[in-house]
Short mmCIF file of C-alpha atoms in Angstrom, two decimals:
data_model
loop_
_atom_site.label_atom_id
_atom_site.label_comp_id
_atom_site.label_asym_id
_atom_site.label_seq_id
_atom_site.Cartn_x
_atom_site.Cartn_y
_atom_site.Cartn_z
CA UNK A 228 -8.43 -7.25 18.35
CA UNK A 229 -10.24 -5.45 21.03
CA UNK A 230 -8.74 -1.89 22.68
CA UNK A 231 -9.08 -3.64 25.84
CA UNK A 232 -6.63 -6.34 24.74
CA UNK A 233 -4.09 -3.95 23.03
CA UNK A 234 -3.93 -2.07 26.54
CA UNK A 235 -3.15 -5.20 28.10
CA UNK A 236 -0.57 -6.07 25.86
CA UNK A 237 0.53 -2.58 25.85
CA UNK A 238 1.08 -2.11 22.11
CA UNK A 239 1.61 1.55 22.12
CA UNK A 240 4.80 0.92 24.18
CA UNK A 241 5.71 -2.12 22.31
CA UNK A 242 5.11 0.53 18.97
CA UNK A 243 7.03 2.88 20.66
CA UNK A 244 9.63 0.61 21.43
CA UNK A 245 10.05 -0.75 18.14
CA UNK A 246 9.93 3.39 16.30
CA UNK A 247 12.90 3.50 17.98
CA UNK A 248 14.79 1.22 15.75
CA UNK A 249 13.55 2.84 12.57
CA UNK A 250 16.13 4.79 10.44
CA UNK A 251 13.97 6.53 8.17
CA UNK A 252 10.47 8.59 7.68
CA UNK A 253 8.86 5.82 6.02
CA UNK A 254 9.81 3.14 8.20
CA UNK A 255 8.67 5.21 11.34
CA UNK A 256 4.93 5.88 9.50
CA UNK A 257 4.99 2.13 9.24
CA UNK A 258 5.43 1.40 12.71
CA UNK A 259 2.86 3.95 12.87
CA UNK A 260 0.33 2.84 10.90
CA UNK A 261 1.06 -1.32 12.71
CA UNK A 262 -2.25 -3.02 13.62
CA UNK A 263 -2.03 -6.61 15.20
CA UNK A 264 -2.70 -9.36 12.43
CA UNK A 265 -5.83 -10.91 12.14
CA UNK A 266 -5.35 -14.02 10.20
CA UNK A 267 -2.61 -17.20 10.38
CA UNK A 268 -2.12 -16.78 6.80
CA UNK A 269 -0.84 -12.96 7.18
CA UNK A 270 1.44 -13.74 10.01
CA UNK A 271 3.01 -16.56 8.36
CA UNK A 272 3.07 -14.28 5.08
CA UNK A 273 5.23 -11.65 6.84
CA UNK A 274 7.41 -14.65 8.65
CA UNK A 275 8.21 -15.95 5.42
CA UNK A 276 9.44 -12.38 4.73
CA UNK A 277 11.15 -11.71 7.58
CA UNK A 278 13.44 -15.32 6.88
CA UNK A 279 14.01 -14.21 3.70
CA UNK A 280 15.78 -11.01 4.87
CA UNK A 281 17.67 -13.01 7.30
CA UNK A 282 18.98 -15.04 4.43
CA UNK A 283 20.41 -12.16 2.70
CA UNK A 284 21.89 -10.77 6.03
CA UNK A 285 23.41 -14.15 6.30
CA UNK A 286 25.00 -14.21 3.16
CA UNK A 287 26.47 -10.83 3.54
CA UNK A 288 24.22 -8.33 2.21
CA UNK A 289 24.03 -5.58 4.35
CA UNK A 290 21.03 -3.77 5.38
CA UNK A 291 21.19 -0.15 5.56
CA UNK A 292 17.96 1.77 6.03
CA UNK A 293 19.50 4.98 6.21
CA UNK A 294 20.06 6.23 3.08
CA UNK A 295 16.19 5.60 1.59
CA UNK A 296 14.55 8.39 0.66
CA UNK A 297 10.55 8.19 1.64
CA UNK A 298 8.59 8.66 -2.03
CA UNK A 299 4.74 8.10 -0.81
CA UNK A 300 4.50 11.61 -0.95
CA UNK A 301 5.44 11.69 -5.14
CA UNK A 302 3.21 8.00 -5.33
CA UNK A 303 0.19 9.99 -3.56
CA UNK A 304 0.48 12.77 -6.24
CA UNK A 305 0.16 9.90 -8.60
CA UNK A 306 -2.78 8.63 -7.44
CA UNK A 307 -5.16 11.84 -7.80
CA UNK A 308 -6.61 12.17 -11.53
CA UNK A 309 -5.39 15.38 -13.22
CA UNK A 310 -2.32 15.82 -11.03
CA UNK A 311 1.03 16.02 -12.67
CA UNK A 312 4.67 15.74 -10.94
CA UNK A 313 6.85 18.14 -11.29
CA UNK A 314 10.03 17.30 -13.10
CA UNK A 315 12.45 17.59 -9.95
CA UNK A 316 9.78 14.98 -8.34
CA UNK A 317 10.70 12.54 -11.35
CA UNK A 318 13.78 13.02 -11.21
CA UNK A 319 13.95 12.12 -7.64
CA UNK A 320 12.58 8.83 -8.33
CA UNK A 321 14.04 7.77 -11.66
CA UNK A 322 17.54 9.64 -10.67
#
């Protein structure tokens, strides 16, 4: 998609809009990080998603967001060779 057509559709606002619904770090860096969708086959991926959490919300499950606890930091550690976590970072995740 073209800058000229994402200032038309004003997606900063609409990303704006939508950060402010976020209720944690790592759901705002997603909104963040939100590009338009360049295939069929990714929107309908994410739609099929989508229904499935509205199943569970149907069925009583509630959704809090709150309460997460953002790890990419501890997974990016992971990802450099030679790197080791620190035992209060595994702890964190396995805890």
């Amino acid at each position: 998609m073209t800058s000229k057509s994402l200032e038309v559709l004003d997606y900063k606002t609409l990303k704006q809009i939508l950060s402010s619904f976020t209720q944690f770090s790592g759901g705002l860096e997603q909104v963040h990080n939100l590009s338009p969708f360049n295939s069929r086959g990714d929107v309908v991926r994410e739609l099929e998603i989508v229904a499935e959490c509205i199943r569970l919300f149907e069925h009583g499950l509630p959704l809090h967001f709150g309460e997460l606890i953002d790890y990419s930091p501890i997974f990016e550690k992971l990802s450099v060779t030679g790197l080791a976590l620190e035992p209060k970072e595994i702890l964190q995740v396995v805890g």
